[in-house]
Coordinates of C-alpha atoms and ligand atoms in Angstrom, one line a residue:
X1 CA 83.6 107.6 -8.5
X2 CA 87.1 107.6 -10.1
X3 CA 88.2 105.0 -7.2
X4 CA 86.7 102.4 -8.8
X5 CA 84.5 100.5 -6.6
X6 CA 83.8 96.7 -6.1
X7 CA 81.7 95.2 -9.1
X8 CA 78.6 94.0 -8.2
X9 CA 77.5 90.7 -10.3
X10 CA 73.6 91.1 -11.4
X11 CA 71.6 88.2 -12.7
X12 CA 68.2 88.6 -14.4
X13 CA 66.0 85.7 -15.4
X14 CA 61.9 86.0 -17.0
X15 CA 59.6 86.0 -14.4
X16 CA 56.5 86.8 -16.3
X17 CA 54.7 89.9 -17.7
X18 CA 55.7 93.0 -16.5
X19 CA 52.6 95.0 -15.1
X20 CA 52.1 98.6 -12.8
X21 CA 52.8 101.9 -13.3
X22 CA 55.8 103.6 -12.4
X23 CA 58.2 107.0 -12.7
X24 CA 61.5 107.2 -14.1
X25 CA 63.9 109.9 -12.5
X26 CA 64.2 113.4 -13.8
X27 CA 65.7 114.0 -17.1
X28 CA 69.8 113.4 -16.6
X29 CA 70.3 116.2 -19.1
X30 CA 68.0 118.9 -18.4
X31 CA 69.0 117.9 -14.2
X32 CA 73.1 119.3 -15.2
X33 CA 71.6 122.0 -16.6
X34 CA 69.9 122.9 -14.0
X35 CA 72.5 122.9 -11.7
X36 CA 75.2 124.5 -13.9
X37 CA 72.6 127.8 -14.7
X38 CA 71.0 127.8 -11.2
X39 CA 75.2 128.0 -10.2
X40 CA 75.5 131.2 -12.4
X41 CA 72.2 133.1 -11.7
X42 CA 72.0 135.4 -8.8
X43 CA 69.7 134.9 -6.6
X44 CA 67.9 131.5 -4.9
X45 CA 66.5 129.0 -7.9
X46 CA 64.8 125.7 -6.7
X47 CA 64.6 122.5 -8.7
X48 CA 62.3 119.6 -7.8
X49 CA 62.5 116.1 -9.1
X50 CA 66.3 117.0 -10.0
X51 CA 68.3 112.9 -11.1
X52 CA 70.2 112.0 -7.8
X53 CA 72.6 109.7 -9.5
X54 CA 76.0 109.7 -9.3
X55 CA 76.6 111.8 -12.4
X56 CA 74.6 114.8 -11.7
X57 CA 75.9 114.5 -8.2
X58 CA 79.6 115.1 -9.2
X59 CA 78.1 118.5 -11.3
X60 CA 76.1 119.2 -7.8
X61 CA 80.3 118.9 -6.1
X62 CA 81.8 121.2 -8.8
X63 CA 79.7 123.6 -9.0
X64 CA 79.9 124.0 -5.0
X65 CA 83.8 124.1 -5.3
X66 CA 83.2 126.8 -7.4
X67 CA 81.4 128.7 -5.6
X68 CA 77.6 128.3 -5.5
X69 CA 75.9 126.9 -2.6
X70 CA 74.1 123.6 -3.5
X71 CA 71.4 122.4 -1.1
X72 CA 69.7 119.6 -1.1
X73 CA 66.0 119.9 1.4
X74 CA 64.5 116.9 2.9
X75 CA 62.1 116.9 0.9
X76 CA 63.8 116.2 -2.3
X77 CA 63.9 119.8 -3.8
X78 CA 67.3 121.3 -4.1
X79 CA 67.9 125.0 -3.6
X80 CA 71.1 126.6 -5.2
X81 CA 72.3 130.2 -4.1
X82 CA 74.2 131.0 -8.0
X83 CA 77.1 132.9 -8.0
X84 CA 76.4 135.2 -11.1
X85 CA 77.9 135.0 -14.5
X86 CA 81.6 135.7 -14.3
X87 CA 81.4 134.4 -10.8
X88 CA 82.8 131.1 -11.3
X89 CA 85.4 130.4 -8.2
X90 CA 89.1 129.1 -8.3
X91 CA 88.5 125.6 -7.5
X92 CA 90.7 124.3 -4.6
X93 CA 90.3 120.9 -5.4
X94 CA 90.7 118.5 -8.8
X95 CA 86.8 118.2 -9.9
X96 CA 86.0 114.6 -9.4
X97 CA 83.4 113.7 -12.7
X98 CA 83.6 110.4 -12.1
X99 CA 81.9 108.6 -15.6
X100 CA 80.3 111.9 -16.3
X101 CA 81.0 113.2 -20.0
X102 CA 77.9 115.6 -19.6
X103 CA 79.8 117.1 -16.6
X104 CA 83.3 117.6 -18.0
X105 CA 82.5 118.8 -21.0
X106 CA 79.7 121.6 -20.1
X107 CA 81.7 122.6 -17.0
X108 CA 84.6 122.7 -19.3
X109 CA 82.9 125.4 -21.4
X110 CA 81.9 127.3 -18.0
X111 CA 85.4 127.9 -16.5
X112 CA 86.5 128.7 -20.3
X113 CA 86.0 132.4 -20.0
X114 CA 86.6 132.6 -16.6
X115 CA 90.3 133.7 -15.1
X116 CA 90.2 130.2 -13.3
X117 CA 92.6 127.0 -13.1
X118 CA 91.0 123.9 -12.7
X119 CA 91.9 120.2 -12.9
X120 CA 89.6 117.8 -14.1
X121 CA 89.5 113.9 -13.3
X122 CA 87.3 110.7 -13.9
X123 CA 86.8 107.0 -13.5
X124 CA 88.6 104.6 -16.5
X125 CA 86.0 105.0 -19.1
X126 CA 85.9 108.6 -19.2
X127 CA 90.2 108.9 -18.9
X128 CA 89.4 107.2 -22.1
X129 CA 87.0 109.8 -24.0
X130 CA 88.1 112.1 -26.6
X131 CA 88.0 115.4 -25.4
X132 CA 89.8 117.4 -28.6
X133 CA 86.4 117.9 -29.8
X134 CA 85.8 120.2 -26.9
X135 CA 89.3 121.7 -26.4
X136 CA 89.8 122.5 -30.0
X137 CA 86.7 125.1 -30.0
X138 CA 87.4 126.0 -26.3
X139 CA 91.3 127.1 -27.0
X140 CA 90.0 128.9 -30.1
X141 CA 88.0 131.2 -27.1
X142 CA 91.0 131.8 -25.7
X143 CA 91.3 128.6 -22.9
X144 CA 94.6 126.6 -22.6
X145 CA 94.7 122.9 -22.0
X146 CA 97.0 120.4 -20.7
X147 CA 96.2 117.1 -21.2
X148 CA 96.6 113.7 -21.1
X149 CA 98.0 111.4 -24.1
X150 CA 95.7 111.6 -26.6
X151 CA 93.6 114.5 -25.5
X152 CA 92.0 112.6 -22.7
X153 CA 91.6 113.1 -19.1
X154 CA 92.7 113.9 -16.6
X155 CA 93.4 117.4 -17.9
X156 CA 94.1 121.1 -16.4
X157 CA 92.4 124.0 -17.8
X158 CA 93.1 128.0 -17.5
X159 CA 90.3 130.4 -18.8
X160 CA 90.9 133.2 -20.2
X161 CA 88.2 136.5 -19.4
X162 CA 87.4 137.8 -21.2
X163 CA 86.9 135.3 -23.9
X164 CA 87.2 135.9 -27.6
X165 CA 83.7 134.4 -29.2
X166 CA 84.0 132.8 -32.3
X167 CA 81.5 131.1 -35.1
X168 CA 81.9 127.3 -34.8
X169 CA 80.1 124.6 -37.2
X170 CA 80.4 121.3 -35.2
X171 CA 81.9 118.9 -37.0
X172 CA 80.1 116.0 -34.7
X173 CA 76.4 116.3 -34.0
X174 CA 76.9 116.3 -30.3
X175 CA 74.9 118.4 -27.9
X176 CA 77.9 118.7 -25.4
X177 CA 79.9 120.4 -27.9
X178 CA 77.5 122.6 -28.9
X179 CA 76.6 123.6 -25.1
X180 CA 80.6 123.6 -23.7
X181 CA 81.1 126.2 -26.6
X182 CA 77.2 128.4 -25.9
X183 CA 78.0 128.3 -21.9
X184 CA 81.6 129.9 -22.4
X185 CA 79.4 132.2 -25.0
X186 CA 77.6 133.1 -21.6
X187 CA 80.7 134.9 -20.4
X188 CA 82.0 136.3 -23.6
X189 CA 81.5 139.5 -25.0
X190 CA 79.8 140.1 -27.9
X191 CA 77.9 137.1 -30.1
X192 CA 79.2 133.6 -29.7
X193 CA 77.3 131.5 -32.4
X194 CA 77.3 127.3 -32.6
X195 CA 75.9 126.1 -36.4
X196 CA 74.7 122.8 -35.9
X197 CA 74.3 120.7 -39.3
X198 CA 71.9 118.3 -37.4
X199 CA 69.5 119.0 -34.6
X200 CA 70.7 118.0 -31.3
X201 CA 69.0 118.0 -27.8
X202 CA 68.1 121.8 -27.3
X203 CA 67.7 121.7 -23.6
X204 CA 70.5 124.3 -23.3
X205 CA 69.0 126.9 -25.8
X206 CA 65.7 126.4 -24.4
X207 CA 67.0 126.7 -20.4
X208 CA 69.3 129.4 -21.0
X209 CA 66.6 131.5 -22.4
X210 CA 64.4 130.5 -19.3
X211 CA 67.0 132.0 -16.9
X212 CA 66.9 135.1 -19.2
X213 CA 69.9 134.9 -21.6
X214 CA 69.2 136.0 -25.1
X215 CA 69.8 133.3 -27.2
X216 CA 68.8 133.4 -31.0
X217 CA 68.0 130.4 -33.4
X218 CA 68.0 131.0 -36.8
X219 CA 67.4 127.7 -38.9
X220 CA 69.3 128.3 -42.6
X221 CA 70.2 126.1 -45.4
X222 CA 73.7 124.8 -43.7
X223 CA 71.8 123.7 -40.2
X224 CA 70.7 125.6 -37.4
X225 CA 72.5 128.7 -36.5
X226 CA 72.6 129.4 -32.4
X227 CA 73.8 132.5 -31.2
X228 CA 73.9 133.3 -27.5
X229 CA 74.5 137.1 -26.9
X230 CA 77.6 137.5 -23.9
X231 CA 78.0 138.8 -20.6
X232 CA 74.6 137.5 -20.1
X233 CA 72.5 138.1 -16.6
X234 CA 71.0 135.0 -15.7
X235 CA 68.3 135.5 -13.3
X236 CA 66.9 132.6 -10.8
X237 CA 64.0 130.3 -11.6
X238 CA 61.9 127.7 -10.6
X239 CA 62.2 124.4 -12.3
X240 CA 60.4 121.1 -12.5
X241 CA 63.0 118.4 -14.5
X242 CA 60.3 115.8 -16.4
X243 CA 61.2 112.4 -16.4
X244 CA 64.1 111.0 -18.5
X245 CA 63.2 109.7 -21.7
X246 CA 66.6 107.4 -21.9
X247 CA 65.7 106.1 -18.3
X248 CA 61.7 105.5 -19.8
X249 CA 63.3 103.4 -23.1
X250 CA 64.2 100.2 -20.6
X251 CA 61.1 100.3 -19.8
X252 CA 59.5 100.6 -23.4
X253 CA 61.3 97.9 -24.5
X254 CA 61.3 95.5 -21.4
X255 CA 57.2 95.9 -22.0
X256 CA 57.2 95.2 -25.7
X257 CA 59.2 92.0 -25.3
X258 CA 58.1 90.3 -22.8
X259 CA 54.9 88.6 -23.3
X260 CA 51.5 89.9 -21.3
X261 CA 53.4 93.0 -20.4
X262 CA 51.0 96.4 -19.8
X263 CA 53.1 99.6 -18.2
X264 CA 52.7 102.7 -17.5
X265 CA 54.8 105.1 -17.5
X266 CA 54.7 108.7 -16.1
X267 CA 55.6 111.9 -16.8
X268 CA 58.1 111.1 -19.6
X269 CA 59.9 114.2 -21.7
X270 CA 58.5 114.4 -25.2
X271 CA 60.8 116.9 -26.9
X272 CA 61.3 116.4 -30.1
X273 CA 65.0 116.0 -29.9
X274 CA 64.7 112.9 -27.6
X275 CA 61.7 111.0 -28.4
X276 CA 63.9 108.9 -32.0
X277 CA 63.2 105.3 -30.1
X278 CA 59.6 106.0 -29.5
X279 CA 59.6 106.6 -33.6
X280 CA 62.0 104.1 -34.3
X281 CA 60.3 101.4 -31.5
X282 CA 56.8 102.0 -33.3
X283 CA 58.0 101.7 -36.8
X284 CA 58.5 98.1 -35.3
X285 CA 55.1 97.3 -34.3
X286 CA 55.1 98.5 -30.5
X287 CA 52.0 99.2 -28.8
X288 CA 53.3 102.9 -27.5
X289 CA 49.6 105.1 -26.4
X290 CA 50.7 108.3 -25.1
X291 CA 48.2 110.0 -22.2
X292 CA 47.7 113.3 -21.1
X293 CA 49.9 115.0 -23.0
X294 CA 50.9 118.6 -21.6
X295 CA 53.5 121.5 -20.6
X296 CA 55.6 121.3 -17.7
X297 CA 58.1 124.4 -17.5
X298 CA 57.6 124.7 -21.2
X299 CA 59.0 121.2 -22.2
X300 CA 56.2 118.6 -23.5
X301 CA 55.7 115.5 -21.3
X302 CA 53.0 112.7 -21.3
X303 CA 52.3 109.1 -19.9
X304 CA 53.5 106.1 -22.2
X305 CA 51.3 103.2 -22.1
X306 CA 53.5 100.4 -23.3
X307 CA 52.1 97.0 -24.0
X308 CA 53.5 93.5 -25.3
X309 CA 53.4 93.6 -29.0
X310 CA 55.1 91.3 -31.6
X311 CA 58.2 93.5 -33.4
X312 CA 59.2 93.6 -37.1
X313 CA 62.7 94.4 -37.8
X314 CA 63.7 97.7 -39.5
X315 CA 66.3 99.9 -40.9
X316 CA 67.0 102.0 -38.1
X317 CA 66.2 105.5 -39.9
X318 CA 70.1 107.4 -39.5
X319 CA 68.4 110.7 -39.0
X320 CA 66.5 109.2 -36.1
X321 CA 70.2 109.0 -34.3
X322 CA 70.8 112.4 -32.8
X323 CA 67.3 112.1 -30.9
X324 CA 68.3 108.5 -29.7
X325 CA 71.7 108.3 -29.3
X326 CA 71.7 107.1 -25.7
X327 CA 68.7 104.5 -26.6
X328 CA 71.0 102.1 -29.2
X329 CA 71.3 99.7 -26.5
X330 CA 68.4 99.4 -25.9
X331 CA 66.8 99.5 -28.9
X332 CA 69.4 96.3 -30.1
X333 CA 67.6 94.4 -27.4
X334 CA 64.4 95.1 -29.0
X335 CA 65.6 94.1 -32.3
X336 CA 66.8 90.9 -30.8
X337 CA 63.3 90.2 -30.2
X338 CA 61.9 90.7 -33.7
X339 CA 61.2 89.1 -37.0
X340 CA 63.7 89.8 -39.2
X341 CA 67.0 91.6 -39.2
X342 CA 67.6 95.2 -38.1
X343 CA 69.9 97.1 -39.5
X344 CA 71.4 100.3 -37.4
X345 CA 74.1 102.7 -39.1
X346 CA 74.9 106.2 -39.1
X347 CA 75.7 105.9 -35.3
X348 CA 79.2 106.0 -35.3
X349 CA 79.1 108.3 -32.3
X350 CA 78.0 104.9 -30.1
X351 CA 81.8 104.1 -30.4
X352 CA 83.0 106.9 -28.2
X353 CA 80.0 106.5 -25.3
X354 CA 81.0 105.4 -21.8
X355 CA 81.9 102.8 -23.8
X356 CA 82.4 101.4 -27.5
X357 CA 78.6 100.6 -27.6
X358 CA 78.6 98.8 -31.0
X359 CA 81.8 96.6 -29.5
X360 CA 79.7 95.9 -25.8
X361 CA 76.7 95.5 -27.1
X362 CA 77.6 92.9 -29.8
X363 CA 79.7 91.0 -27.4
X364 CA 77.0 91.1 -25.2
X365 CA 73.9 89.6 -27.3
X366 CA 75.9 86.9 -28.9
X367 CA 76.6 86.0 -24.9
X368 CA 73.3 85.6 -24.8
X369 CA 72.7 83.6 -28.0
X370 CA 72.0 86.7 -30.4
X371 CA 73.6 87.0 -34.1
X372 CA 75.0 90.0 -34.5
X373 CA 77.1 92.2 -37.7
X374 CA 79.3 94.9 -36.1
X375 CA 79.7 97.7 -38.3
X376 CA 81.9 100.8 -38.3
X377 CA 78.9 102.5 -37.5
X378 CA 76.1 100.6 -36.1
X379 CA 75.0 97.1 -36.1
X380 CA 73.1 94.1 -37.3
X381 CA 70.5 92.2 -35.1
X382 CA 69.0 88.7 -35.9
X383 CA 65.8 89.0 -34.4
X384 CA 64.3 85.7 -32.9
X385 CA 60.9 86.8 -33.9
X386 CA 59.5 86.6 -30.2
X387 CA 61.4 84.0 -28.9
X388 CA 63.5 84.4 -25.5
X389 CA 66.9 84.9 -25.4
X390 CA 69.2 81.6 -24.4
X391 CA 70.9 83.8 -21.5
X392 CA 74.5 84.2 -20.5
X393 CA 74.4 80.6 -18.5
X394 CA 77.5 81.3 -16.2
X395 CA 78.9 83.5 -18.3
X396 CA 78.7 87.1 -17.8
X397 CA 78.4 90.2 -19.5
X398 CA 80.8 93.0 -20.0
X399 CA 79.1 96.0 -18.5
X400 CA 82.8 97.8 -19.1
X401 CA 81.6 100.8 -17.1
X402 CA 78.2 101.3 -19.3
X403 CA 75.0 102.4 -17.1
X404 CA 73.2 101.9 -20.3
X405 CA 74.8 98.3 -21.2
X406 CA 74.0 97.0 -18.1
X407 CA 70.6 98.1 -17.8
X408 CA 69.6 97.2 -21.6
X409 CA 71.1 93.4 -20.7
X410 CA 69.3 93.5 -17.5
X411 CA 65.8 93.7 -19.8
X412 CA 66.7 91.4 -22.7
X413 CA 67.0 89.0 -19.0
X414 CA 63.3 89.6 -18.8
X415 CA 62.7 87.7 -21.5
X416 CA 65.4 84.3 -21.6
X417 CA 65.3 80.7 -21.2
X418 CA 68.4 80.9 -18.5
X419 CA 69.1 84.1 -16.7
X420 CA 71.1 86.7 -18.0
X421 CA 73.8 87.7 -16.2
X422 CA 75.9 90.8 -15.9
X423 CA 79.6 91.6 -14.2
X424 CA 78.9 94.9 -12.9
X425 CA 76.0 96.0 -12.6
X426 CA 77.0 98.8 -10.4
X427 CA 77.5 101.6 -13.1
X428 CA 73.6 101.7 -13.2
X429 CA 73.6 104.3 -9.8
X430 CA 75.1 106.8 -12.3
X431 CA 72.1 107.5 -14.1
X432 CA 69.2 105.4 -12.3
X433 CA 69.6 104.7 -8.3
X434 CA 66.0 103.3 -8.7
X435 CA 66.3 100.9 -11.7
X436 CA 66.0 97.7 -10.0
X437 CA 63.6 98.6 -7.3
X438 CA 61.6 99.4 -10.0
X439 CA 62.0 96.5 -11.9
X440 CA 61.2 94.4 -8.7
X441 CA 57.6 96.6 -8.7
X442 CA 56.7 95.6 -12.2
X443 CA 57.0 91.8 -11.3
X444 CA 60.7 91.2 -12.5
X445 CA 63.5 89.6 -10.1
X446 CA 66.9 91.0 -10.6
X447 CA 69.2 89.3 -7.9
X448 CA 72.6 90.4 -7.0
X449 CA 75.2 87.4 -6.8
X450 CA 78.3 86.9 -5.0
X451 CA 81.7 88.5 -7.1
Ligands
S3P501 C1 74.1 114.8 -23.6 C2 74.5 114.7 -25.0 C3 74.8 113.4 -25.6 C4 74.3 112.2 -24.8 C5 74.7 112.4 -23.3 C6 74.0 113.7 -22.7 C7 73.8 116.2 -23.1 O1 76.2 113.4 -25.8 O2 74.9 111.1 -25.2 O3 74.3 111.3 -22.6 O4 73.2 116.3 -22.0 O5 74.1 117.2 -23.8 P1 76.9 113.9 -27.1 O6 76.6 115.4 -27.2 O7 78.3 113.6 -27.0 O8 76.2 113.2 -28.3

């Protein structure tokens, strides 16, 4: 986690169509949640197909150091004994988030009306995240912050109970912000309200009102109003976590690229605030047939079938960003694949991820032979209109901490002349332990390689 660990060189080269069906892990946001509300309930929730990856894991650590018991069953399901609204523990320990923004900044907004102290540390991407946009609506609640130069961490927090709530219109569409600021709401007396000017993922408002908080949403003409009512009861529930849409795009796009390619894909979240690079990857041309669509724990799921399927390049729609803001990376390797030029903006957000995705991802493609057009906020992808990629030769890609950089070069490796090849691959376990055993079942060969 924050000690960083020994890179692990990847390379990837083509090895034909990918074919089989497979499962990506549960949904990285909804599995926080999970954790963080099952922490505050009282009473025994249990969660199956919860994301073990290294990011959910240091949410799993905090919330045990404050207080709620965190069990993990052999048989995969977890079983958290909460603590109850209010609840919250003195931590005796920094909480170690590792390269977890989700985790800081929702657990930041949990110890924010609670009379607790706690320290807060991660790995060198996250010390570099901007963290004002979190401690600026917190302090108005009545928190106090020390931090590091530039409002980074790592950073010591106080809470205050109880907490004053406050009307707050994000100025970033960012679904951390707007959960950091409902979950201190959660301890807070009276009506703490979020007004969102774009729709962001609404797996908070939606969860929160499953563990019985009342939690209104008014939609009006300046965006959508969320008001969660405080000194809420949360009670405990059962919860099934769908798989994770972000984790399903690698494989959306690896299958669309690489010639003779037919996946499956199971149990994938649908919600609407999620599903932009299905949208934005069929407005190319992709072959995207959705199966069995139904409700699991009142979020929609469904089976992708994704098959090969020549691209056209677009202009990325800008509203489609909020809903697939962690699939950019991804989505550039598609482009790089189609006829035309793409033409992303209104992302500027990507330049504050676990890392400057616009900066990584450029440097990345033209490693492997791409034209690229950085802009403030997006970029510019000369598509090769089907053709592979040239590959990285000896050289290697910059994963610079990035899960998602790594694993969006791994699948533009699917389909190049020489193998593509990538410095860390490591970062992957954050947010997909599995990635490259399941690559290896679909027919691809990702090889690790000496440092
Ligand atoms: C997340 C919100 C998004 C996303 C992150 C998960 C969440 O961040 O990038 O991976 O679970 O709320 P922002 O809210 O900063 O856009």
């Amino acid at each position: 986690m924050s000690h960083a660990s020994p890179p692990r060189p990847l390379s990837v080269a083509a090895a034909g169509p990918l074919r089989g069906t497979l499962t990506v892990p549960g949904d990285k946001s909804i599995s926080h949640r999970s954790l963080m509300f099952a922490g505050l309930a009282v009473g025994e929730s249990r969660i199956r197909g919860l994301l073990e990856g290294e990011d959910v894991l240091a949410t799993a650590a905090a919330m045990r150091a404050m207080g709620a018991q965190v069990v993990r069953e052999a048989d995969g399901t977890w079983r958290v004994h909460g603590v109850g609204v209010g609840g919250l523990l003195q931590p005796q320990v920094a909480l170690e988030m590792g390269n977890s923004g989700t985790s800081t900044r929702l657990l930041m907004g949990l110890i924010a009306s609670h009379a607790i102290t706690a320290t807060f540390v991660g790995d060198a991407s996250l010390s570099k995240r901007p963290m004002a946009r979190v401690t600026g609506p917190l302090s108005l609640m009545g928190a106090t912050f020390t931090t590091s130069p530039g409002n980074r961490l790592p950073l010591t927090m106080r809470g205050l109970t109880p907490a004053v709530p406050i009307e707050y219109a994000l100025p970033v569409a960012s679904a951390q912000v707007k959960s950091a600021i409902l979950l201190a709401g959660l301890n807070t007396p009276g009506i703490t309200r979020v007004i969102e000017p774009v729709p962001t993922r609404d797996h908070s408002e939606r969860m929160l009102r499953g563990f019985g908080a009342r939690v209104d949403v008014e939609e009006t003409p300046h965006g959508r109003v969320i008001s969660i009512h405080g000194e809420a009861e949360l009670s405990p529930q059962d919860i099934d976590v769908p798989g994770d849409p972000s984790s399903a795009g690698f494989w959306m796009v690896a299958a669309s690229i690489v010639p003779g390619s037919d996946v499956t894909i199971r149990n994938v979240l649908m919600n609407p605030t999620r599903t932009g690079l299905v949208t934005a990857l069929r407005l190319m041309g992709a072959s995207i047939e959705e199966v069995g669509r139904r409700d699991v724990g009142g979020e929609a799921v469904a089976d992708l079938r994704v098959r090969h399927a020549p691209l056209t390049a677009i202009e990325v729609p800008a509203d489609l960003a909020p809903s697939m803001i962690d699939e950019y990376p991804v989505l550039f390797v598609a482009a790089a694949f189609a006829r035309g030029t793409t033409v992303a903006r209104g992302a500027h957000e990507l330049r504050v991820k676990e890392s400057d995705r616009i900066a990584a991802m450029a440097a990345a493609l033209a490693l492997a032979g791409v034209r690229t057009t950085e802009h403030e906020d997006g970029l510019s992808i000369d598509g090769r209109d089907g053709d592979p990629l040239a590959g990285t030769g000896t050289a290697r890609v910059a994963s610079l901490l990035d899960h998602r950089i790594a694993m969006s070069m791994a699948v533009a490796g699917m389909h190049a002349r020489d193998a593509v090849t990538i410095d860390d691959a490591a970062p992957i376990a954050t947010s997909y332990p599995a990635f490259l055993d399941t690559a290896r079942s679909l027919g691809a060969q990702p090889q690790w390689i000496a440092a």
